[in-house]
CSV table of C-alpha atoms in Angstrom, one decimal:
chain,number,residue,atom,x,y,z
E,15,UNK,CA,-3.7,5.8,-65.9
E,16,UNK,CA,-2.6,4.6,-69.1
E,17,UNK,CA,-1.8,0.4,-69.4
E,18,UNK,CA,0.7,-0.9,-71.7
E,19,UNK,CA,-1.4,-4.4,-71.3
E,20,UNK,CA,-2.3,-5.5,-74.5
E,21,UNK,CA,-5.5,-7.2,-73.2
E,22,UNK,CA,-8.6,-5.1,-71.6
E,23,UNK,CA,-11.1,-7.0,-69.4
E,24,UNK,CA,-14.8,-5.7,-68.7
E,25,UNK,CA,-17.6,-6.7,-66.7
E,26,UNK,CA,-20.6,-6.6,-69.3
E,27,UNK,CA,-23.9,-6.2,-68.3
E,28,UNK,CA,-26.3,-9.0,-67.3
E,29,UNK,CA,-29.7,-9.2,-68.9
E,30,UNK,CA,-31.3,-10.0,-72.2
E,31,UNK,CA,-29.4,-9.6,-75.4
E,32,UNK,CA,-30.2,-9.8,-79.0
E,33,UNK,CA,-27.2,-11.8,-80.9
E,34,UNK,CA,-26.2,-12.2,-84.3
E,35,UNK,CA,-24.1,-15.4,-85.4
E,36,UNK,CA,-22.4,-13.7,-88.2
E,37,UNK,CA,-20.0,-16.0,-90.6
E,38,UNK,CA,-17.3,-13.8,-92.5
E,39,UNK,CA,-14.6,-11.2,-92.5
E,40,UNK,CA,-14.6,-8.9,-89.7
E,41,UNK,CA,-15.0,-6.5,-92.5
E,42,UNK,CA,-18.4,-7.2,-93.3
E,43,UNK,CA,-20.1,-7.2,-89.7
E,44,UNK,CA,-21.6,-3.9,-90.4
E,45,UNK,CA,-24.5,-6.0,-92.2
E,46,UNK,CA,-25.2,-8.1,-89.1
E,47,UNK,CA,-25.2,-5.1,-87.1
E,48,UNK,CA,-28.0,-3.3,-89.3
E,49,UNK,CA,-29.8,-6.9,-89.3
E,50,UNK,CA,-30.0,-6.7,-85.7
E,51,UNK,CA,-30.8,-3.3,-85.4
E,52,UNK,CA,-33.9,-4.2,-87.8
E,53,UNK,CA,-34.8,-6.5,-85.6
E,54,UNK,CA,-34.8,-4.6,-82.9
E,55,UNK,CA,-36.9,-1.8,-84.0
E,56,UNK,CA,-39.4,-4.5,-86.1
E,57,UNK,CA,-39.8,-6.0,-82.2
E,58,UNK,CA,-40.1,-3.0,-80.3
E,59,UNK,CA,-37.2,-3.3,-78.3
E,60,UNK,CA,-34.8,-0.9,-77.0
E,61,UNK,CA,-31.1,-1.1,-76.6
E,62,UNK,CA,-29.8,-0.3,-73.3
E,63,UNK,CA,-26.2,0.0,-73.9
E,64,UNK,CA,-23.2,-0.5,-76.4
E,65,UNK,CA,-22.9,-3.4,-78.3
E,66,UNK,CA,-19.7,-6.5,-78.4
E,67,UNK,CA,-18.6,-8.6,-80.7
E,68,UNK,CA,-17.2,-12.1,-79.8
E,69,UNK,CA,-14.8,-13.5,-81.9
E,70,UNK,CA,-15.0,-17.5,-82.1
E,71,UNK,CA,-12.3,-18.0,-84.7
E,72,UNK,CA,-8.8,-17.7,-84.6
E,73,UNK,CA,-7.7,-16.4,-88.1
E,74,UNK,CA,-4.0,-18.1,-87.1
E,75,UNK,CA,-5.9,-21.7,-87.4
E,76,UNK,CA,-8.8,-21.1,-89.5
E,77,UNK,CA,-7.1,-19.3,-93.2
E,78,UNK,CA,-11.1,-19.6,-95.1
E,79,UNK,CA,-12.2,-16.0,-93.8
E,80,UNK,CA,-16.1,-17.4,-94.7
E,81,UNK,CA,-15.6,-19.9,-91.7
E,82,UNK,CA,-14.9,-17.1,-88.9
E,83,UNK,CA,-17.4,-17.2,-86.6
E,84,UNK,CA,-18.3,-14.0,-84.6
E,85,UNK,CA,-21.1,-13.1,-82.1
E,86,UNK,CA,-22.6,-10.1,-82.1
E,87,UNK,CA,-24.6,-8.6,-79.0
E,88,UNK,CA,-26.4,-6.2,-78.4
E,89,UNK,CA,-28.0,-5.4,-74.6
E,90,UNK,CA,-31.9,-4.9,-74.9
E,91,UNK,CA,-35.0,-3.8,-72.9
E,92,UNK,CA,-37.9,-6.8,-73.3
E,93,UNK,CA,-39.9,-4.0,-72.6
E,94,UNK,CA,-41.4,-3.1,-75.4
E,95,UNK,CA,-41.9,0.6,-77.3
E,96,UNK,CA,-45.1,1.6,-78.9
């Protein structure tokens, strides 16, 4: 069924997590994202499932786009790869 609810709730998954603390424009996120993914492979870790992105900031009270804080997670195997 399609909702009309603006809002969508999820039940992520529990475990460890590689995060990012990325200050910026949503725009630019991309770099985080391929920081964490360096990360990842440098560390021999493997990603288990799709990535989120928490956003901190509220654009409506915070104008300086260079203060917006977002999270950025990505669900990871500590077992490591050879």
């Amino acid at each position: 069924a399609i909702s009309n609810d603006p809002y969508l709730a999820r039940i992520l998954p529990g475990g460890p997590i590689v995060r990012a603390s990325y200050y910026g424009p949503y725009e630019g996120t991309e770099a985080a994202h391929n920081a964490i993914d360096a990360y990842i492979q440098k560390n021999g870790l493997t990603i288990t499932g799709s990535p989120w992105e928490v956003y901190l900031t509220d654009p409506g009270t915070e104008p300086d786009p260079s203060r917006w804080l977002t999270y950025i997670c990505y669900p990871v195997s500590t077992t490591t790869t050879p």
